[in-house]
């Protein structure tokens, strides 16, 4: 008698990724205008204003929702800059849409720098990677940002300016 | 040695026949119908598999049914689709939700194959752009995904739309929502602390699935309101806070009941108070009857709620993002953008309670799909 014993294996519940690789756009050597893309999270405007004051480059101010995608019109406005700086990812949905909107801009050939708090930066990188944009530029700012006074936010913002300058100068 | 019994009912491979054979003396094969005389399937150790999946962050923490090939096959067969058919791509991880992957997670959740059509449509619905699954999954807000069933399918699978329908005790209510959650964890990547960043999470993330008690709805049910026929089955997916009870045993008029509901709903600190959006009202049959008997249509209820559910702007502006001045009217912010943001279903058993659940503000829009 031949007896075949078959252990019933369990199957893998994880879904494969559907993402295709996205090329990150190089920052041009000469930047005429930077778009500061504010998602209206508390104190995001202070971070962006501090960067703006330090970089002293012509700018465009644009806004987008925190927990949802920017509208087509908002993306179109942001696209007018040679570089878009997005803030702020300091929660789950706002980090998600800072990164996903940055990727939307990168796909249109606009270079971006996303600012996320250190509590969410690991997620920001993993999300970018899952979307095929592993090399997306993400700058880390010390969490928390919300609930702080203006001076405290300015201080934290000044700490990240060298990283932003480095990203711009490298290119 | 006895001759193998081969007839239409028994090919001779049954265990009783084999046990009666003296296999020591003669190793001649018993049956030519199979390459083996007997095939023994060993089910995996349930506790061990469940724990291994848990350790890999592939469960919601509750025990799972091991997703063996045989179990998964039954679910795929019931769907009538091919295992590799792509139902949706789920964010934030861009995971491919194929029929097979959804079936695996549904087996794990404890579903029966008959739930597959509901789960497949639910997955399709939440992948709609306006649902904003990337935001819903990743937010620090405790937003859960609610599944509401309408039409014949609700009766066919025996979903509870009566007493205790938001609570425990019914396999469809308990496992359909759970299957969707496991798909979110394993396909979308909404693992708590990794892809799901809810500060506190929500007990509603375990299931939150129920049917509308259509026979008790004096106005016409949700799917009919949304343009489907009564005989069509639909699934409506909403991103919501956990429901909050509204206890009103004493009001005798539509206006009085609505005022109690509105006062319970008009609070600062919900997402709707700084970014107005949808709101679910799960009205008990007794409340609905009192309101309808007072001559109010569903549109009246929606309009009255929208116009009166207001939060003072000075409180609403403390929400998660800067309050847009366009929402402020005479110092107040409405918690819905328009009357149709008030989503009304009738469900539950006897008693004078209604439940309300705030949405994810303007960050997500509910989606209804038919079968």
GROMACS .gro file of N, CA and C in nm, chain B residues 47 127 166 235 305 359:
model
   18
  218UNK      N    1  -0.309   2.638   1.660
  218UNK     CA    2  -0.249   2.735   1.754
  218UNK      C    3  -0.112   2.782   1.705
  298UNK      N    4  -1.116   5.117  -0.249
  298UNK     CA    5  -1.002   5.159  -0.333
  298UNK      C    6  -1.039   5.279  -0.420
  337UNK      N    7  -2.450   4.612   1.604
  337UNK     CA    8  -2.313   4.665   1.604
  337UNK      C    9  -2.224   4.590   1.702
  406UNK      N   10  -2.306   4.730  -0.106
  406UNK     CA   11  -2.223   4.747   0.012
  406UNK      C   12  -2.179   4.893   0.014
  476UNK      N   13  -3.060   6.853   1.044
  476UNK     CA   14  -2.932   6.821   1.108
  476UNK      C   15  -2.823   6.914   1.056
  530UNK      N   16  -1.740   6.133   1.062
  530UNK     CA   17  -1.655   6.081   0.955
  530UNK      C   18  -1.511   6.127   0.970
   0.00000   0.00000   0.00000
